[in-house]
């Protein structure tokens, strides 16, 4: 820096504030240049994306995996508009992101300046909080307010608009100097009143057949270990939503896997659904009770008593009237455990052996029913076979990422978590195509020593091919598995079920993705037979360079979603 500590530009003060908030990297493409130059000058790394949609999603993956706030930066106008999709995903998925967006100079506002847009209006629908900095001297206040909004309460994205002339302004250090670090989440860990905890504990202890459904809020709160203790101490069967995948060890005898809409033929959920349908008490933890997570809101018996733990009070009772436990998942689960320790849990322990046997039988029937496809040597290759080969190479330290649509469903329904807190990252907030690869890049940057594998369909991968160059240039060694079936699978299959035909957009020409990867300097293999697939996966997970495995998969294969159940039963 060229100034004394008492006289800096606003951009330099922003960089210092970011450093104070434990920001070590910014996902950007140079702009706002004043901020990025100041940040790089003090050791904050710029990870240069190729497109803002992908950069915002990299920040999302980084935040989910690191426990720190993801920071993305962009130019005004068209660049800013491309941040809307990833910020909307983060808003729905409760992921803290701070977006630093350059705006036109203050004296050029409302004069049709180059790439001028009403960014306040643009970001209102996709962020928790958006402000424009008008007074340079208040920049520290605004940066701290942005981070506070992102990590407090229900985490989410925020946008800070920075007019270019404000960034150049020189200001003195504020009289009231800020020193707190706000870059990790969750910021506040609130918990319900003791009376509410006691009421819920009494219901669980007295229940005939209680069940837990754990959502993504367990990961957001880092509550997996607390949930594991609750599961064991109170003998509670635990199922998860798609975003809750990995919240519990799925080899634990009381873990019944992912449910949601994965209840068709050859699914685990087909057998475990009864656990929820027969439950007299359903404990929801950190879940939005969204459509996919509840199979269109029809899995919980209206006669059941619902207890709902959530950091967002407005989510409790949104769909199911519930006993309200508004608070941080870790704090609330631990308080619930303490209350249950004073209760008579003999009824729960007496039911354990039968419950364990029942859940084991569910897993056993699931494995038997999918054996034909998971062990198939047919070509094109069945996705279930790929999942079996991948499962054999996973460790509890592996982060598994998926794109939206079928890729997410293969991961959620076919793989098995190896520990409480194992991370499976899927874009299930809005579930937009193309976000698998950038989520994986962000996750790898968050914890470079842990292996990351991402599954993407050929349809979704087309949205993010350009970030292969980002991956190579930035040396981010991720294993990419492309499931190439030559179609938009969900679109074709859903249209077929609903209308008996599908549109002309569903089929692609044959694309050799391995050549695209090679053109970007990424090692790649194209696989058409299952033999040797395991070795390629092993290489990709153990290597220190990126690898893409393109697998030619069966276009007739689809996950066992309830939407296709009738069609599959008739087949």
Coordinates of C-alpha atoms in Angstrom, one line a residue:
X1 CA 0.0 0.0 0.0
X2 CA 1.2 3.5 -0.8
X3 CA -0.6 5.4 2.0
X4 CA -0.1 5.7 5.7
X5 CA -2.5 3.5 7.8
X6 CA -4.5 6.6 8.7
X7 CA -5.2 7.6 5.1
X8 CA -6.3 4.8 2.7
X9 CA -8.7 4.4 -0.2
X10 CA -12.1 2.8 0.4
X11 CA -10.9 -0.2 -1.7
X12 CA -8.0 -0.7 0.6
X13 CA -10.2 -0.4 3.7
X14 CA -12.5 -3.1 2.2
X15 CA -9.5 -5.4 1.7
X16 CA -8.4 -4.9 5.3
X17 CA -11.9 -5.6 6.5
X18 CA -12.0 -8.8 4.5
X19 CA -8.7 -9.9 6.0
X20 CA -10.1 -9.2 9.4
X21 CA -13.1 -11.4 8.6
X22 CA -10.8 -14.3 7.8
X23 CA -11.3 -14.0 4.0
X24 CA -8.4 -15.7 2.3
X25 CA -9.8 -15.8 -1.3
X26 CA -12.2 -13.9 -3.5
X27 CA -13.9 -15.4 -6.5
X28 CA -13.7 -12.7 -9.1
X29 CA -12.6 -11.7 -12.6
X30 CA -10.5 -8.6 -11.7
X31 CA -13.5 -6.3 -11.1
X32 CA -14.0 -4.2 -9.0
X33 CA -10.3 -3.8 -9.9
X34 CA -9.6 -1.4 -7.1
X35 CA -10.8 -3.9 -4.5
X36 CA -9.1 -6.9 -6.1
X37 CA -5.7 -5.1 -6.4
X38 CA -5.9 -4.0 -2.8
X39 CA -6.9 -7.5 -1.7
X40 CA -4.1 -9.2 -3.6
X41 CA -1.6 -6.7 -2.2
X42 CA -2.3 -8.0 1.3
X43 CA -2.3 -11.7 0.4
X44 CA -5.9 -12.4 -0.4
X45 CA -6.0 -14.8 -3.3
X46 CA -8.2 -14.1 -6.4
X47 CA -9.7 -17.2 -7.9
X48 CA -10.6 -16.0 -11.4
X49 CA -13.7 -17.6 -12.8
X50 CA -14.8 -17.5 -16.4
X51 CA -18.4 -16.5 -15.8
X52 CA -20.2 -14.9 -12.8
X53 CA -22.8 -17.5 -12.5
X54 CA -20.1 -20.1 -11.9
X55 CA -18.1 -17.7 -9.7
X56 CA -21.0 -17.3 -7.4
X57 CA -21.5 -21.0 -7.2
X58 CA -17.8 -21.5 -6.4
X59 CA -18.3 -19.1 -3.4
X60 CA -21.3 -21.3 -2.4
X61 CA -19.3 -24.5 -2.5
X62 CA -16.4 -22.9 -0.6
X63 CA -18.8 -21.6 2.1
X64 CA -20.6 -25.0 2.5
X65 CA -17.3 -26.9 2.9
X66 CA -15.2 -24.4 4.9
X67 CA -17.6 -22.9 7.4
X68 CA -16.4 -19.5 6.2
X69 CA -18.2 -16.9 4.2
X70 CA -17.8 -17.2 0.5
X71 CA -16.9 -13.9 -1.2
X72 CA -17.6 -13.2 -4.9
X73 CA -17.0 -10.0 -6.8
X74 CA -18.4 -8.7 -10.1
X75 CA -18.7 -5.7 -12.4
X76 CA -22.0 -3.8 -12.7
X77 CA -24.5 -4.5 -15.4
X78 CA -24.5 -7.9 -17.2
X79 CA -21.9 -9.3 -14.9
X80 CA -24.1 -8.5 -11.9
X81 CA -27.2 -10.0 -13.4
X82 CA -25.3 -13.3 -13.8
X83 CA -24.9 -13.4 -10.0
X84 CA -28.6 -13.7 -9.5
X85 CA -28.9 -17.4 -10.0
X86 CA -26.2 -18.5 -7.6
X87 CA -27.3 -16.0 -5.0
X88 CA -30.9 -17.3 -5.3
X89 CA -29.6 -20.9 -4.8
X90 CA -27.7 -19.7 -1.7
X91 CA -30.7 -17.9 -0.4
X92 CA -32.9 -21.0 -0.6
X93 CA -30.0 -23.3 0.6
X94 CA -29.1 -21.0 3.5
X95 CA -25.5 -20.4 2.5
X96 CA -23.6 -17.2 3.4
X97 CA -22.1 -15.3 0.5
X98 CA -21.0 -11.7 0.4
X99 CA -21.2 -10.3 -3.2
X100 CA -19.1 -7.2 -3.8
X101 CA -20.6 -5.5 -6.9
X102 CA -19.2 -2.4 -8.6
X103 CA -21.7 0.3 -9.5
X104 CA -21.5 3.3 -11.7
X105 CA -20.0 6.5 -10.2
X106 CA -22.4 8.5 -8.0
X107 CA -22.6 11.5 -10.2
X108 CA -23.3 9.3 -13.2
X109 CA -26.4 7.6 -11.7
X110 CA -29.7 7.8 -13.6
X111 CA -28.0 9.1 -16.7
X112 CA -27.7 5.8 -18.6
X113 CA -24.1 5.4 -17.8
X114 CA -22.3 2.4 -19.4
X115 CA -23.8 -0.8 -18.0
X116 CA -25.9 1.1 -15.5
X117 CA -28.7 -1.0 -13.9
X118 CA -30.8 -0.7 -10.8
X119 CA -28.8 -3.2 -8.8
X120 CA -30.7 -2.6 -5.6
X121 CA -33.9 -3.8 -7.3
X122 CA -31.9 -6.6 -9.0
X123 CA -30.7 -8.2 -5.8
X124 CA -33.8 -7.6 -3.6
X125 CA -35.3 -11.0 -4.5
X126 CA -32.2 -13.1 -4.2
X127 CA -30.4 -11.8 -1.1
X128 CA -31.1 -11.3 2.6
X129 CA -29.7 -7.8 2.5
X130 CA -28.5 -5.4 -0.1
X131 CA -27.1 -1.9 0.3
X132 CA -25.2 0.7 -1.7
X133 CA -22.3 2.6 -0.1
X134 CA -22.8 6.3 -0.6
X135 CA -20.7 7.7 2.2
X136 CA -17.0 6.6 1.9
X137 CA -16.3 7.1 5.6
X138 CA -18.8 4.5 6.6
X139 CA -17.3 1.6 4.6
X140 CA -16.2 -0.4 7.6
X141 CA -19.7 -0.2 9.0
X142 CA -21.2 -1.5 5.7
X143 CA -18.7 -4.3 5.3
X144 CA -19.4 -5.5 8.9
X145 CA -23.1 -5.2 8.4
X146 CA -22.9 -7.3 5.2
X147 CA -21.0 -10.1 7.0
X148 CA -23.4 -9.9 10.0
X149 CA -26.4 -10.2 7.8
X150 CA -24.8 -13.2 5.9
X151 CA -23.9 -15.3 9.0
X152 CA -26.6 -14.4 11.5
X153 CA -30.0 -16.1 11.9
X154 CA -30.7 -18.1 8.9
X155 CA -27.4 -17.8 6.8
X156 CA -27.7 -16.4 3.3
X157 CA -26.3 -14.2 0.6
X158 CA -25.9 -10.4 0.7
X159 CA -24.8 -7.8 -1.8
X160 CA -22.8 -4.7 -1.2
X161 CA -22.9 -2.2 -4.1
X162 CA -19.7 -0.1 -4.5
X163 CA -19.8 3.0 -6.8
X164 CA -16.4 3.2 -8.6
X165 CA -15.7 6.7 -7.4
X166 CA -16.3 5.7 -3.8
X167 CA -13.7 3.0 -4.1
X168 CA -11.1 5.5 -5.1
X169 CA -11.9 8.0 -2.4
X170 CA -9.2 8.4 0.3
X171 CA -10.4 8.4 3.9
X172 CA -8.9 8.5 7.3
X173 CA -9.2 5.6 9.7
X174 CA -12.4 5.7 11.6
X175 CA -12.5 7.0 15.2
X176 CA -14.4 3.9 16.3
X177 CA -12.1 1.1 15.0
X178 CA -13.6 -2.3 14.4
X179 CA -11.7 -5.4 15.4
X180 CA -14.2 -8.3 15.5
X181 CA -14.1 -11.2 12.9
X182 CA -17.4 -12.1 11.4
X183 CA -16.3 -14.5 8.7
X184 CA -17.4 -17.8 10.1
X185 CA -20.9 -19.2 10.5
X186 CA -23.2 -19.6 12.2
X187 CA -22.5 -16.4 14.1
X188 CA -25.1 -16.7 16.9
X189 CA -26.2 -20.0 18.5
X190 CA -29.6 -19.3 20.0
X191 CA -31.7 -22.0 21.6
X192 CA -35.3 -22.4 22.7
X193 CA -36.6 -21.9 26.2
X194 CA -36.1 -24.7 28.7
X195 CA -39.9 -25.2 28.9
X196 CA -40.1 -25.8 25.2
X197 CA -37.2 -28.2 25.3
X198 CA -38.8 -30.1 28.2
X199 CA -42.1 -30.4 26.4
X200 CA -40.5 -31.9 23.3
X201 CA -38.4 -34.3 25.4
X202 CA -41.5 -35.6 27.1
X203 CA -43.1 -36.2 23.8
X204 CA -40.1 -38.1 22.4
X205 CA -39.7 -40.2 25.5
X206 CA -43.4 -41.2 25.5
X207 CA -43.6 -41.8 21.8
X208 CA -44.6 -45.2 20.4
X209 CA -42.6 -44.8 17.2
X210 CA -40.7 -41.5 16.9
X211 CA -38.5 -40.8 13.8
X212 CA -36.1 -38.0 12.9
X213 CA -35.8 -36.3 9.5
X214 CA -32.6 -34.3 9.3
X215 CA -32.1 -31.6 6.7
X216 CA -29.3 -29.4 5.5
X217 CA -29.5 -27.2 8.6
X218 CA -27.7 -30.0 10.4
X219 CA -24.6 -29.3 8.2
X220 CA -25.1 -25.6 8.4
X221 CA -24.9 -25.7 12.2
X222 CA -22.1 -28.4 12.2
X223 CA -24.6 -30.4 14.3
X224 CA -23.8 -33.9 13.0
X225 CA -21.9 -35.1 16.1
X226 CA -24.7 -33.9 18.3
X227 CA -27.3 -35.6 16.2
X228 CA -25.3 -38.8 16.3
X229 CA -25.3 -38.7 20.1
X230 CA -29.1 -38.1 20.1
X231 CA -29.7 -40.9 17.7
X232 CA -27.8 -43.4 19.9
X233 CA -28.9 -42.1 23.3
X234 CA -32.6 -42.0 22.5
X235 CA -32.6 -44.9 20.0
X236 CA -34.1 -42.8 17.3
X237 CA -34.2 -43.8 13.6
X238 CA -32.9 -41.0 11.4
X239 CA -33.7 -40.4 7.8
X240 CA -32.4 -37.4 5.9
X241 CA -33.5 -35.1 3.1
X242 CA -31.4 -34.7 0.0
X243 CA -29.5 -31.7 1.5
X244 CA -29.2 -33.5 4.8
X245 CA -27.3 -36.4 3.2
X246 CA -24.3 -37.2 5.3
X247 CA -25.8 -35.7 8.5
X248 CA -25.6 -39.2 10.0
X249 CA -23.4 -42.3 9.4
X250 CA -25.6 -44.4 7.1
X251 CA -23.9 -47.5 8.4
X252 CA -25.2 -46.8 11.9
X253 CA -27.9 -49.4 12.6
X254 CA -30.5 -46.7 13.2
X255 CA -29.8 -44.8 10.0
X256 CA -32.4 -45.2 7.2
X257 CA -30.9 -43.1 4.4
X258 CA -32.4 -40.5 2.2
X259 CA -36.1 -40.5 1.7
X260 CA -37.8 -37.6 -0.1
X261 CA -39.1 -38.5 -3.5
X262 CA -36.8 -41.5 -3.9
X263 CA -39.5 -44.1 -3.2
X264 CA -39.9 -45.8 -6.6
X265 CA -38.9 -49.4 -7.5
X266 CA -35.3 -50.4 -6.5
X267 CA -35.1 -47.5 -4.0
X268 CA -34.3 -47.7 -0.3
X269 CA -37.1 -45.2 0.4
X270 CA -39.7 -47.7 -0.9
X271 CA -38.9 -49.7 2.2
X272 CA -38.1 -47.0 4.8
X273 CA -41.1 -44.8 3.9
X274 CA -43.2 -46.8 6.4
X275 CA -41.0 -45.6 9.3
X276 CA -42.3 -42.1 8.6
X277 CA -45.8 -43.0 7.8
X278 CA -46.2 -45.0 11.0
X279 CA -44.5 -42.5 13.2
X280 CA -46.5 -40.9 16.0
X281 CA -43.8 -38.2 16.6
X282 CA -41.7 -36.8 13.8
X283 CA -38.7 -34.6 14.8
X284 CA -37.7 -32.4 11.9
X285 CA -34.2 -30.8 12.2
X286 CA -33.1 -28.0 9.8
X287 CA -35.4 -28.7 6.9
X288 CA -37.6 -26.5 4.8
X289 CA -40.1 -29.3 4.4
X290 CA -39.9 -28.5 0.6
X291 CA -41.6 -30.5 -2.1
X292 CA -38.8 -32.8 -3.0
X293 CA -37.9 -33.5 0.6
X294 CA -41.4 -34.6 1.4
X295 CA -42.5 -36.2 -1.9
X296 CA -45.0 -33.4 -2.4
X297 CA -45.9 -33.1 1.3
X298 CA -47.6 -36.4 1.5
X299 CA -45.3 -38.6 3.7
X300 CA -46.0 -37.4 7.2
X301 CA -49.3 -38.6 8.6
X302 CA -51.6 -35.7 9.6
X303 CA -52.2 -37.5 12.9
X304 CA -48.5 -37.4 13.8
X305 CA -47.1 -34.9 16.2
X306 CA -44.4 -32.8 14.5
X307 CA -41.6 -31.2 16.5
X308 CA -39.5 -28.8 14.3
X309 CA -36.0 -27.5 15.1
X310 CA -35.0 -24.7 12.8
X311 CA -32.9 -21.5 13.0
X312 CA -35.5 -19.7 10.9
X313 CA -38.8 -19.3 12.9
X314 CA -40.8 -18.8 9.7
X315 CA -40.0 -22.3 8.5
X316 CA -41.5 -23.9 11.5
X317 CA -45.2 -24.5 10.8
X318 CA -44.9 -23.5 7.1
X319 CA -46.3 -26.9 6.0
X320 CA -46.8 -28.9 9.2
X321 CA -48.2 -27.4 12.4
X322 CA -45.4 -28.2 14.9
X323 CA -44.1 -27.9 18.4
X324 CA -41.7 -25.0 17.9
X325 CA -38.1 -25.3 18.7
X326 CA -36.6 -22.2 17.1
X327 CA -32.9 -22.1 17.4
X328 CA -29.5 -23.3 16.3
X329 CA -29.5 -27.1 15.6
X330 CA -26.4 -27.9 17.6
X331 CA -27.5 -26.0 20.7
X332 CA -31.1 -27.2 20.5
X333 CA -30.1 -30.9 20.0
X334 CA -27.7 -30.7 22.9
X335 CA -30.4 -29.1 25.1
X336 CA -32.8 -31.8 24.0
X337 CA -30.3 -34.5 24.8
X338 CA -29.8 -33.1 28.3
X339 CA -33.6 -33.0 28.9
X340 CA -34.0 -36.6 27.6
X341 CA -31.2 -37.7 30.0
X342 CA -33.6 -37.0 32.9
X343 CA -36.5 -38.9 31.3
X344 CA -37.3 -42.6 31.4
X345 CA -36.2 -43.9 28.0
X346 CA -36.9 -47.5 28.6
X347 CA -39.6 -47.6 26.0
X348 CA -37.1 -46.4 23.4
X349 CA -34.4 -48.9 24.4
X350 CA -36.9 -51.7 24.5
X351 CA -37.8 -51.0 20.9
X352 CA -34.2 -50.8 19.6
X353 CA -33.6 -54.4 18.7
X354 CA -36.7 -54.7 16.5
X355 CA -36.1 -51.3 15.0
X356 CA -32.5 -52.2 14.1
X357 CA -33.6 -55.4 12.5
X358 CA -36.3 -53.6 10.5
X359 CA -33.9 -51.0 9.1
X360 CA -31.3 -53.6 8.3
X361 CA -33.9 -55.5 6.3
X362 CA -34.7 -52.3 4.4
X363 CA -31.1 -51.9 3.4
X364 CA -30.9 -55.6 2.6
X365 CA -33.9 -55.5 0.3
X366 CA -32.6 -52.4 -1.4
X367 CA -29.3 -54.0 -2.1
X368 CA -30.9 -57.1 -3.4
X369 CA -33.3 -55.3 -5.7
X370 CA -30.6 -53.1 -7.3
X371 CA -28.1 -55.9 -7.6
X372 CA -29.0 -56.4 -11.3
X373 CA -28.2 -52.9 -12.3
X374 CA -25.5 -52.1 -9.7
X375 CA -23.5 -55.1 -10.9
X376 CA -24.5 -54.9 -14.5
X377 CA -21.8 -55.2 -17.2
X378 CA -24.1 -53.9 -19.9
X379 CA -23.3 -51.1 -22.3
X380 CA -24.1 -48.3 -22.2
X381 CA -23.2 -48.4 -18.6
X382 CA -25.9 -48.2 -15.8
X383 CA -25.4 -45.2 -13.5
X384 CA -26.0 -47.6 -10.5
X385 CA -22.8 -49.5 -11.6
X386 CA -20.8 -46.3 -11.6
X387 CA -22.2 -45.5 -8.1
X388 CA -21.1 -48.9 -6.8
X389 CA -17.6 -48.5 -8.2
X390 CA -17.4 -45.0 -6.7
X391 CA -18.7 -46.2 -3.3
X392 CA -15.8 -48.7 -3.0
X393 CA -13.3 -45.8 -3.3
X394 CA -14.9 -43.3 -0.9
X395 CA -13.6 -42.4 2.5
X396 CA -15.2 -40.3 5.2
X397 CA -12.9 -37.5 4.1
X398 CA -14.2 -37.5 0.5
X399 CA -16.5 -34.6 -0.5
X400 CA -19.0 -35.8 -3.0
X401 CA -20.6 -33.2 -5.2
X402 CA -23.3 -33.4 -7.8
X403 CA -25.0 -31.3 -10.4
X404 CA -28.7 -30.8 -10.3
X405 CA -31.3 -33.2 -11.7
X406 CA -30.4 -36.9 -12.0
X407 CA -26.8 -36.5 -10.8
X408 CA -28.1 -35.3 -7.4
X409 CA -30.5 -38.2 -7.2
X410 CA -27.9 -40.9 -8.1
X411 CA -25.7 -39.5 -5.3
X412 CA -28.4 -39.1 -2.7
X413 CA -30.0 -42.5 -3.4
X414 CA -27.2 -44.8 -4.3
X415 CA -24.2 -43.8 -2.2
X416 CA -23.9 -44.4 1.5
X417 CA -22.5 -42.0 4.0
X418 CA -19.5 -43.3 5.9
X419 CA -19.6 -41.0 8.9
X420 CA -21.7 -38.4 10.7
X421 CA -20.9 -35.2 9.0
X422 CA -19.6 -36.6 5.7
X423 CA -20.2 -33.9 3.0
X424 CA -22.4 -34.4 0.0
X425 CA -22.9 -31.1 -1.8
X426 CA -25.9 -30.8 -4.1
X427 CA -27.6 -27.7 -5.5
X428 CA -31.0 -28.4 -4.0
X429 CA -32.0 -24.8 -3.1
X430 CA -33.2 -24.0 -6.6
X431 CA -31.6 -27.0 -8.3
X432 CA -30.2 -25.2 -11.3
X433 CA -28.2 -27.1 -13.9
X434 CA -24.5 -26.5 -14.3
X435 CA -23.6 -25.9 -10.7
X436 CA -21.9 -29.2 -10.0
X437 CA -18.4 -28.3 -11.3
X438 CA -18.2 -24.9 -9.7
X439 CA -19.5 -26.2 -6.4
X440 CA -16.8 -28.8 -6.5
X441 CA -14.1 -26.3 -7.3
X442 CA -15.2 -24.2 -4.3
X443 CA -15.3 -27.2 -2.0
X444 CA -11.8 -28.3 -3.0
X445 CA -10.4 -24.8 -2.4
X446 CA -12.0 -24.8 1.0
X447 CA -10.1 -28.0 2.0
X448 CA -7.3 -28.7 -0.5
X449 CA -6.0 -31.8 1.3
X450 CA -9.3 -33.7 1.0
X451 CA -10.4 -35.5 -2.2
X452 CA -13.4 -34.1 -4.1
X453 CA -15.4 -35.9 -6.7
X454 CA -18.3 -34.4 -8.7
X455 CA -20.9 -36.1 -10.8
X456 CA -22.4 -34.1 -13.7
X457 CA -24.8 -35.0 -16.5
X458 CA -23.9 -34.0 -20.0
X459 CA -26.8 -31.6 -20.0
X460 CA -25.7 -29.7 -16.9
X461 CA -22.0 -29.9 -17.8
X462 CA -22.6 -27.9 -20.9
X463 CA -23.4 -24.9 -18.7
X464 CA -20.0 -25.0 -17.1
X465 CA -17.4 -26.4 -19.6
X466 CA -15.5 -23.1 -19.5
X467 CA -14.6 -23.6 -15.8
X468 CA -12.4 -26.6 -16.9
X469 CA -9.9 -23.9 -17.8
X470 CA -10.3 -22.3 -14.4
X471 CA -9.7 -25.6 -12.8
X472 CA -6.5 -26.3 -14.7
X473 CA -5.1 -22.7 -14.5
X474 CA -5.8 -22.5 -10.8
X475 CA -4.6 -26.1 -10.2
X476 CA -7.7 -27.3 -8.4
X477 CA -7.4 -31.2 -8.6
X478 CA -11.0 -32.4 -8.7
X479 CA -12.3 -35.7 -10.1
X480 CA -15.1 -35.1 -12.6
X481 CA -17.3 -37.9 -13.6
X482 CA -19.5 -37.0 -16.6
X483 CA -22.6 -39.2 -17.0
X484 CA -23.1 -38.9 -20.8
X485 CA -26.4 -40.3 -21.9
X486 CA -26.9 -37.9 -24.8
X487 CA -30.2 -36.5 -23.4
X488 CA -31.7 -34.1 -21.0
X489 CA -32.9 -37.1 -18.9
X490 CA -35.3 -35.7 -16.4
X491 CA -36.9 -33.4 -19.0
X492 CA -37.5 -36.3 -21.4
X493 CA -38.7 -38.7 -18.8
X494 CA -40.9 -36.2 -16.9
X495 CA -42.5 -35.0 -20.2
X496 CA -43.1 -38.6 -21.2
X497 CA -44.9 -39.3 -17.9
X498 CA -47.0 -36.1 -18.0
X499 CA -47.7 -35.7 -21.7
X500 CA -46.9 -39.0 -23.4
X501 CA -44.3 -37.3 -25.5
X502 CA -41.3 -35.0 -25.2
X503 CA -40.0 -31.9 -27.0
X504 CA -37.2 -31.7 -29.6
X505 CA -34.9 -30.1 -27.0
X506 CA -34.2 -33.3 -25.1
X507 CA -31.7 -35.0 -27.4
X508 CA -28.1 -33.9 -28.1
X509 CA -25.5 -34.7 -30.8
X510 CA -22.7 -36.9 -29.6
X511 CA -20.3 -34.7 -27.8
X512 CA -16.8 -36.0 -26.8
X513 CA -16.3 -34.2 -23.5
X514 CA -12.9 -35.8 -23.1
X515 CA -11.7 -33.8 -26.1
X516 CA -13.0 -30.6 -24.5
X517 CA -11.2 -31.4 -21.3
X518 CA -8.0 -32.2 -23.2
X519 CA -8.2 -28.9 -25.0
X520 CA -8.2 -27.2 -21.6
X521 CA -5.2 -29.1 -20.4
X522 CA -7.2 -31.5 -18.2
X523 CA -6.4 -35.2 -18.3
X524 CA -9.4 -37.1 -19.5
X525 CA -10.6 -40.6 -20.3
X526 CA -13.7 -41.8 -22.2
X527 CA -15.2 -45.0 -20.8
X528 CA -17.7 -47.1 -22.6
X529 CA -17.4 -50.4 -20.6
X530 CA -17.5 -50.8 -16.8
X531 CA -14.3 -52.8 -16.6
X532 CA -11.4 -50.5 -15.5
X533 CA -13.8 -47.8 -14.2
X534 CA -12.7 -48.4 -10.6
X535 CA -9.0 -47.9 -11.5
X536 CA -9.8 -44.6 -13.1
X537 CA -11.8 -43.4 -10.1
X538 CA -8.9 -44.5 -7.8
X539 CA -6.5 -42.4 -9.9
X540 CA -8.7 -39.4 -9.8
X541 CA -9.3 -39.5 -6.1
X542 CA -5.7 -40.0 -5.2
X543 CA -4.0 -37.7 -7.7
X544 CA -2.9 -34.2 -7.4
X545 CA -4.1 -33.2 -10.8
X546 CA -7.6 -32.8 -12.3
X547 CA -9.1 -35.8 -14.0
X548 CA -12.3 -36.1 -16.0
X549 CA -13.9 -39.5 -16.6
X550 CA -16.6 -39.4 -19.2
X551 CA -18.8 -42.4 -18.9
X552 CA -21.2 -43.3 -21.7
X553 CA -24.4 -44.2 -19.7
X554 CA -27.7 -45.8 -20.4
X555 CA -30.2 -43.2 -21.6
X556 CA -33.0 -45.4 -20.4
X557 CA -31.8 -45.3 -16.7
X558 CA -33.4 -42.9 -14.3
X559 CA -33.4 -42.7 -10.5
X560 CA -36.3 -44.3 -8.6
X561 CA -38.4 -41.1 -8.2
X562 CA -42.0 -41.4 -7.3
X563 CA -42.9 -39.5 -10.5
X564 CA -41.8 -42.6 -12.5
X565 CA -43.1 -45.3 -10.1
X566 CA -46.1 -46.2 -12.1
X567 CA -44.2 -46.4 -15.3
X568 CA -41.4 -48.5 -13.7
X569 CA -43.9 -50.9 -12.1
X570 CA -45.4 -51.6 -15.5
X571 CA -42.1 -52.2 -17.1

